[in-house]
PDB file of C-alpha atoms in Angstrom:
ATOM      1  CA  MET A  94      -1.451  18.371 -13.048  1.00 43.00           C
ATOM      2  CA  PHE A  95       0.430  15.763 -11.064  1.00 52.00           C
ATOM      3  CA  THR A  96       4.005  14.951 -11.948  1.00 58.00           C
ATOM      4  CA  GLN A  97       6.098  11.945 -11.101  1.00 59.00           C
ATOM      5  CA  ILE A  98       8.698  12.350  -8.352  1.00 64.00           C
ATOM      6  CA  ASN A  99      12.172  11.308  -9.490  1.00 69.00           C
ATOM      7  CA  TYR A 100      14.725  10.537  -6.809  1.00 72.00           C
ATOM      8  CA  GLU A 101      18.449   9.893  -7.246  1.00 78.00           C
ATOM      9  CA  GLY A 102      20.337   6.733  -6.369  1.00 88.00           C
ATOM     10  CA  SER A 103      19.491   3.057  -6.041  1.00 92.00           C
ATOM     11  CA  ILE A 104      15.932   1.857  -5.501  1.00 92.00           C
ATOM     12  CA  ALA A 105      16.758   1.369  -1.812  1.00 94.00           C
ATOM     13  CA  ASP A 106      18.058   4.954  -1.608  1.00 94.00           C
ATOM     14  CA  GLN A 107      14.939   6.248  -3.352  1.00 94.00           C
ATOM     15  CA  TYR A 108      12.644   4.460  -0.906  1.00 96.00           C
ATOM     16  CA  LEU A 109      14.697   5.804   2.008  1.00 95.00           C
ATOM     17  CA  THR A 110      14.242   9.339   0.651  1.00 94.00           C
ATOM     18  CA  LEU A 111      10.528   8.671   0.203  1.00 95.00           C
ATOM     19  CA  SER A 112      10.197   7.492   3.817  1.00 96.00           C
ATOM     20  CA  LYS A 113      12.055  10.580   5.050  1.00 96.00           C
ATOM     21  CA  GLN A 114       9.770  12.790   2.969  1.00 95.00           C
ATOM     22  CA  LEU A 115       6.718  11.022   4.428  1.00 97.00           C
ATOM     23  CA  ASP A 116       8.028  11.495   7.968  1.00 97.00           C
ATOM     24  CA  ALA A 117       8.571  15.216   7.374  1.00 96.00           C
ATOM     25  CA  LEU A 118       5.124  15.587   5.797  1.00 96.00           C
ATOM     26  CA  LEU A 119       3.287  13.840   8.652  1.00 97.00           C
ATOM     27  CA  THR A 120       5.253  15.181  11.628  1.00 97.00           C
ATOM     28  CA  GLY A 121       2.946  17.151  13.890  1.00 97.00           C
ATOM     29  CA  GLU A 122      -0.294  15.779  12.405  1.00 97.00           C
ATOM     30  CA  THR A 123      -2.193  13.205  14.452  1.00 94.00           C
ATOM     31  CA  ASP A 124      -5.304  12.642  12.340  1.00 97.00           C
ATOM     32  CA  GLN A 125      -5.200   9.096  10.956  1.00 97.00           C
ATOM     33  CA  ILE A 126      -7.325   9.779   7.862  1.00 97.00           C
ATOM     34  CA  ALA A 127      -5.297  12.857   6.925  1.00 98.00           C
ATOM     35  CA  ASN A 128      -2.031  10.953   7.303  1.00 98.00           C
ATOM     36  CA  LEU A 129      -3.246   7.919   5.352  1.00 98.00           C
ATOM     37  CA  SER A 130      -4.526  10.246   2.636  1.00 98.00           C
ATOM     38  CA  ASN A 131      -1.169  11.973   2.284  1.00 98.00           C
ATOM     39  CA  ALA A 132       0.636   8.618   2.384  1.00 98.00           C
ATOM     40  CA  SER A 133      -1.448   7.270  -0.515  1.00 98.00           C
ATOM     41  CA  ALA A 134      -0.926  10.506  -2.463  1.00 97.00           C
ATOM     42  CA  ILE A 135       2.854  10.489  -2.017  1.00 96.00           C
ATOM     43  CA  LEU A 136       3.058   6.837  -3.082  1.00 97.00           C
ATOM     44  CA  ASN A 137       0.885   7.540  -6.113  1.00 96.00           C
ATOM     45  CA  GLN A 138       3.221  10.343  -7.087  1.00 94.00           C
ATOM     46  CA  PHE A 139       6.400   8.281  -6.513  1.00 94.00           C
ATOM     47  CA  LEU A 140       5.538   4.847  -7.892  1.00 95.00           C
ATOM     48  CA  THR A 141       5.515   4.166 -11.613  1.00 94.00           C
ATOM     49  CA  ASN A 142       3.303   1.709 -13.426  1.00 96.00           C
ATOM     50  CA  ILE A 143       0.581   1.391 -10.792  1.00 96.00           C
ATOM     51  CA  ASN A 144      -3.168   1.839 -11.139  1.00 95.00           C
ATOM     52  CA  TRP A 145      -4.312   1.831  -7.497  1.00 96.00           C
ATOM     53  CA  VAL A 146      -2.718   2.595  -4.133  1.00 97.00           C
ATOM     54  CA  GLY A 147      -4.479   2.898  -0.816  1.00 97.00           C
ATOM     55  CA  PHE A 148      -5.473   1.530   2.523  1.00 98.00           C
ATOM     56  CA  TYR A 149      -8.026  -0.817   3.962  1.00 98.00           C
ATOM     57  CA  LEU A 150      -8.658  -0.517   7.703  1.00 98.00           C
ATOM     58  CA  LEU A 151      -9.640  -3.460   9.896  1.00 98.00           C
ATOM     59  CA  GLN A 152     -13.042  -3.185  11.552  1.00 97.00           C
ATOM     60  CA  ASP A 153     -14.188  -6.316  13.364  1.00 92.00           C
ATOM     61  CA  ASP A 154     -13.595  -9.181  10.903  1.00 90.00           C
ATOM     62  CA  GLU A 155     -13.435  -7.215   7.683  1.00 96.00           C
ATOM     63  CA  LEU A 156     -11.325  -4.640   5.917  1.00 98.00           C
ATOM     64  CA  VAL A 157     -13.073  -1.380   5.085  1.00 98.00           C
ATOM     65  CA  LEU A 158     -11.902   0.937   2.320  1.00 98.00           C
ATOM     66  CA  GLY A 159      -9.794   3.850   3.531  1.00 98.00           C
ATOM     67  CA  PRO A 160      -7.946   6.674   1.768  1.00 98.00           C
ATOM     68  CA  PHE A 161      -6.736   5.769  -1.724  1.00 97.00           C
ATOM     69  CA  GLN A 162      -5.715   6.986  -5.167  1.00 96.00           C
ATOM     70  CA  GLY A 163      -7.287   5.301  -8.202  1.00 94.00           C
ATOM     71  CA  LEU A 164     -10.607   4.074  -9.521  1.00 94.00           C
ATOM     72  CA  PRO A 165     -13.481   3.322  -7.131  1.00 94.00           C
ATOM     73  CA  ALA A 166     -12.749   0.157  -5.169  1.00 92.00           C
ATOM     74  CA  CYS A 167     -14.348  -2.671  -3.233  1.00 92.00           C
ATOM     75  CA  VAL A 168     -15.622  -1.233   0.044  1.00 96.00           C
ATOM     76  CA  ARG A 169     -15.505  -4.289   2.306  1.00 96.00           C
ATOM     77  CA  ILE A 170     -13.228  -7.341   2.195  1.00 95.00           C
ATOM     78  CA  PRO A 171     -13.639 -10.197   4.679  1.00 94.00           C
ATOM     79  CA  VAL A 172     -10.492 -11.335   6.486  1.00 93.00           C
ATOM     80  CA  SER A 173      -8.958 -14.329   4.668  1.00 87.00           C
ATOM     81  CA  ARG A 174     -10.527 -13.335   1.293  1.00 92.00           C
ATOM     82  CA  GLY A 175      -8.496 -12.000  -1.591  1.00 93.00           C
ATOM     83  CA  VAL A 176      -4.939 -10.757  -1.317  1.00 96.00           C
ATOM     84  CA  CYS A 177      -5.756  -8.119   1.314  1.00 96.00           C
ATOM     85  CA  GLY A 178      -7.692 -10.495   3.559  1.00 96.00           C
ATOM     86  CA  THR A 179      -4.982 -13.137   3.227  1.00 96.00           C
ATOM     87  CA  ALA A 180      -2.309 -10.618   4.258  1.00 97.00           C
ATOM     88  CA  VAL A 181      -4.343  -9.881   7.401  1.00 97.00           C
ATOM     89  CA  ALA A 182      -4.813 -13.575   8.173  1.00 95.00           C
ATOM     90  CA  THR A 183      -1.101 -14.369   7.731  1.00 96.00           C
ATOM     91  CA  LYS A 184       0.211 -11.055   9.105  1.00 96.00           C
ATOM     92  CA  GLU A 185       2.716 -11.044   6.241  1.00 97.00           C
ATOM     93  CA  THR A 186       3.382  -9.018   3.125  1.00 98.00           C
ATOM     94  CA  ILE A 187       2.041 -10.726   0.022  1.00 97.00           C
ATOM     95  CA  VAL A 188       3.449 -10.075  -3.444  1.00 98.00           C
ATOM     96  CA  VAL A 189       1.345 -11.472  -6.284  1.00 97.00           C
ATOM     97  CA  LYS A 190       3.151 -11.603  -9.618  1.00 97.00           C
ATOM     98  CA  ASP A 191      -0.040 -12.403 -11.557  1.00 96.00           C
ATOM     99  CA  VAL A 192      -3.385 -11.846  -9.835  1.00 93.00           C
ATOM    100  CA  HIS A 193      -5.036 -14.379 -12.137  1.00 91.00           C
ATOM    101  CA  ASP A 194      -2.956 -17.085 -10.431  1.00 93.00           C
ATOM    102  CA  PHE A 195      -4.040 -16.075  -6.899  1.00 92.00           C
ATOM    103  CA  PRO A 196      -6.952 -18.224  -5.682  1.00 85.00           C
ATOM    104  CA  GLY A 197      -9.846 -16.024  -4.590  1.00 81.00           C
ATOM    105  CA  HIS A 198      -8.399 -12.787  -5.969  1.00 80.00           C
ATOM    106  CA  ILE A 199     -10.960  -9.982  -5.736  1.00 81.00           C
ATOM    107  CA  ALA A 200     -10.903  -7.954  -8.948  1.00 75.00           C
ATOM    108  CA  CYS A 201     -11.884  -4.379  -8.142  1.00 75.00           C
ATOM    109  CA  ASP A 202     -10.112  -3.058 -11.260  1.00 76.00           C
ATOM    110  CA  ALA A 203      -9.999  -5.349 -14.299  1.00 80.00           C
ATOM    111  CA  ALA A 204      -6.742  -3.673 -15.389  1.00 88.00           C
ATOM    112  CA  SER A 205      -4.838  -4.957 -12.337  1.00 92.00           C
ATOM    113  CA  GLN A 206      -2.315  -7.686 -13.156  1.00 93.00           C
ATOM    114  CA  SER A 207      -0.050  -7.733 -10.073  1.00 97.00           C
ATOM    115  CA  GLU A 208      -0.405  -6.622  -6.474  1.00 97.00           C
ATOM    116  CA  ILE A 209       1.459  -6.074  -3.222  1.00 98.00           C
ATOM    117  CA  VAL A 210      -0.262  -5.912   0.162  1.00 98.00           C
ATOM    118  CA  ILE A 211       1.559  -4.929   3.344  1.00 98.00           C
ATOM    119  CA  PRO A 212      -0.094  -5.340   6.752  1.00 98.00           C
ATOM    120  CA  LEU A 213      -0.192  -2.326   9.078  1.00 98.00           C
ATOM    121  CA  MET A 214       0.658  -3.612  12.547  1.00 97.00           C
ATOM    122  CA  LYS A 215       0.667  -1.625  15.777  1.00 95.00           C
ATOM    123  CA  GLN A 216       1.631  -3.315  19.039  1.00 93.00           C
ATOM    124  CA  GLY A 217       1.402  -6.720  17.360  1.00 92.00           C
ATOM    125  CA  GLU A 218      -2.134  -6.179  16.082  1.00 95.00           C
ATOM    126  CA  ILE A 219      -3.255  -5.649  12.487  1.00 97.00           C
ATOM    127  CA  ILE A 220      -5.014  -2.314  11.995  1.00 98.00           C
ATOM    128  CA  GLY A 221      -5.204  -2.445   8.204  1.00 98.00           C
ATOM    129  CA  VAL A 222      -3.237  -2.942   5.009  1.00 98.00           C
ATOM    130  CA  LEU A 223      -1.484  -0.948   2.322  1.00 98.00           C
ATOM    131  CA  ASP A 224      -2.641  -2.271  -1.053  1.00 98.00           C
ATOM    132  CA  ILE A 225      -0.978  -1.409  -4.383  1.00 97.00           C
ATOM    133  CA  ASP A 226      -2.054  -2.718  -7.792  1.00 97.00           C
ATOM    134  CA  SER A 227      -0.286  -2.565 -11.137  1.00 97.00           C
ATOM    135  CA  PRO A 228      -1.523  -3.117 -14.690  1.00 97.00           C
ATOM    136  CA  THR A 229       1.732  -5.044 -15.368  1.00 97.00           C
ATOM    137  CA  VAL A 230       2.460  -8.655 -14.460  1.00 97.00           C
ATOM    138  CA  ASN A 231       5.349  -9.043 -11.960  1.00 97.00           C
ATOM    139  CA  ARG A 232       5.587  -5.299 -11.217  1.00 98.00           C
ATOM    140  CA  PHE A 233       6.795  -5.562  -7.602  1.00 98.00           C
ATOM    141  CA  SER A 234      10.385  -6.600  -6.815  1.00 97.00           C
ATOM    142  CA  GLN A 235      12.063  -7.518  -3.544  1.00 98.00           C
ATOM    143  CA  ASP A 236      13.447  -3.951  -3.502  1.00 97.00           C
ATOM    144  CA  ASP A 237       9.881  -2.632  -3.744  1.00 98.00           C
ATOM    145  CA  GLN A 238       8.757  -4.906  -0.934  1.00 98.00           C
ATOM    146  CA  ASP A 239      11.639  -3.843   1.308  1.00 98.00           C
ATOM    147  CA  GLY A 240      11.128  -0.152   0.510  1.00 98.00           C
ATOM    148  CA  LEU A 241       7.364  -0.261   0.994  1.00 98.00           C
ATOM    149  CA  GLU A 242       7.717  -2.136   4.293  1.00 98.00           C
ATOM    150  CA  GLN A 243      10.104   0.617   5.424  1.00 98.00           C
ATOM    151  CA  PHE A 244       7.569   3.230   4.245  1.00 98.00           C
ATOM    152  CA  VAL A 245       4.835   1.522   6.301  1.00 98.00           C
ATOM    153  CA  GLN A 246       7.054   1.523   9.408  1.00 98.00           C
ATOM    154  CA  THR A 247       7.506   5.277   9.011  1.00 98.00           C
ATOM    155  CA  LEU A 248       3.771   5.734   8.469  1.00 98.00           C
ATOM    156  CA  LEU A 249       2.930   3.757  11.603  1.00 98.00           C
ATOM    157  CA  LEU A 250       4.802   6.334  13.693  1.00 97.00           C
ATOM    158  CA  HIS A 251       2.107   8.832  12.674  1.00 97.00           C
ATOM    159  CA  ILE A 252      -1.153   6.868  12.894  1.00 93.00           C
TER     160      ILE A 252
END
């Protein structure tokens, strides 16, 4: 049975601890799929009130489903479509307070109400995205965005 990880301190401190834990977990491993798998698992264990967390990897002009935690998901997303494709096109993190207000939102899980997507960039190029969905409207704060962007920077050292 999985249990939630509870860290001490502010949200920023908790995300810093999470990033340090990720770095320790991935140090010495070079396999991208293994490291993305562990990254999605650690986020799933840490984050509350989410229903999907995982990665889409860029192949040509579309995102292809990578390691994740949650219900089965859309396998391919064209660049510029949905929240994930828009994050690739803009090369920016996108926080969607209510997915029903996002034009072209792709609903893989009907329970999803809010979403955050963070581009994975290496040497200035997008290689994929981290995608997290929540069954609650307005789940993701600025603190979450900052902490998850820090988490992604740590992850990118290992993929």
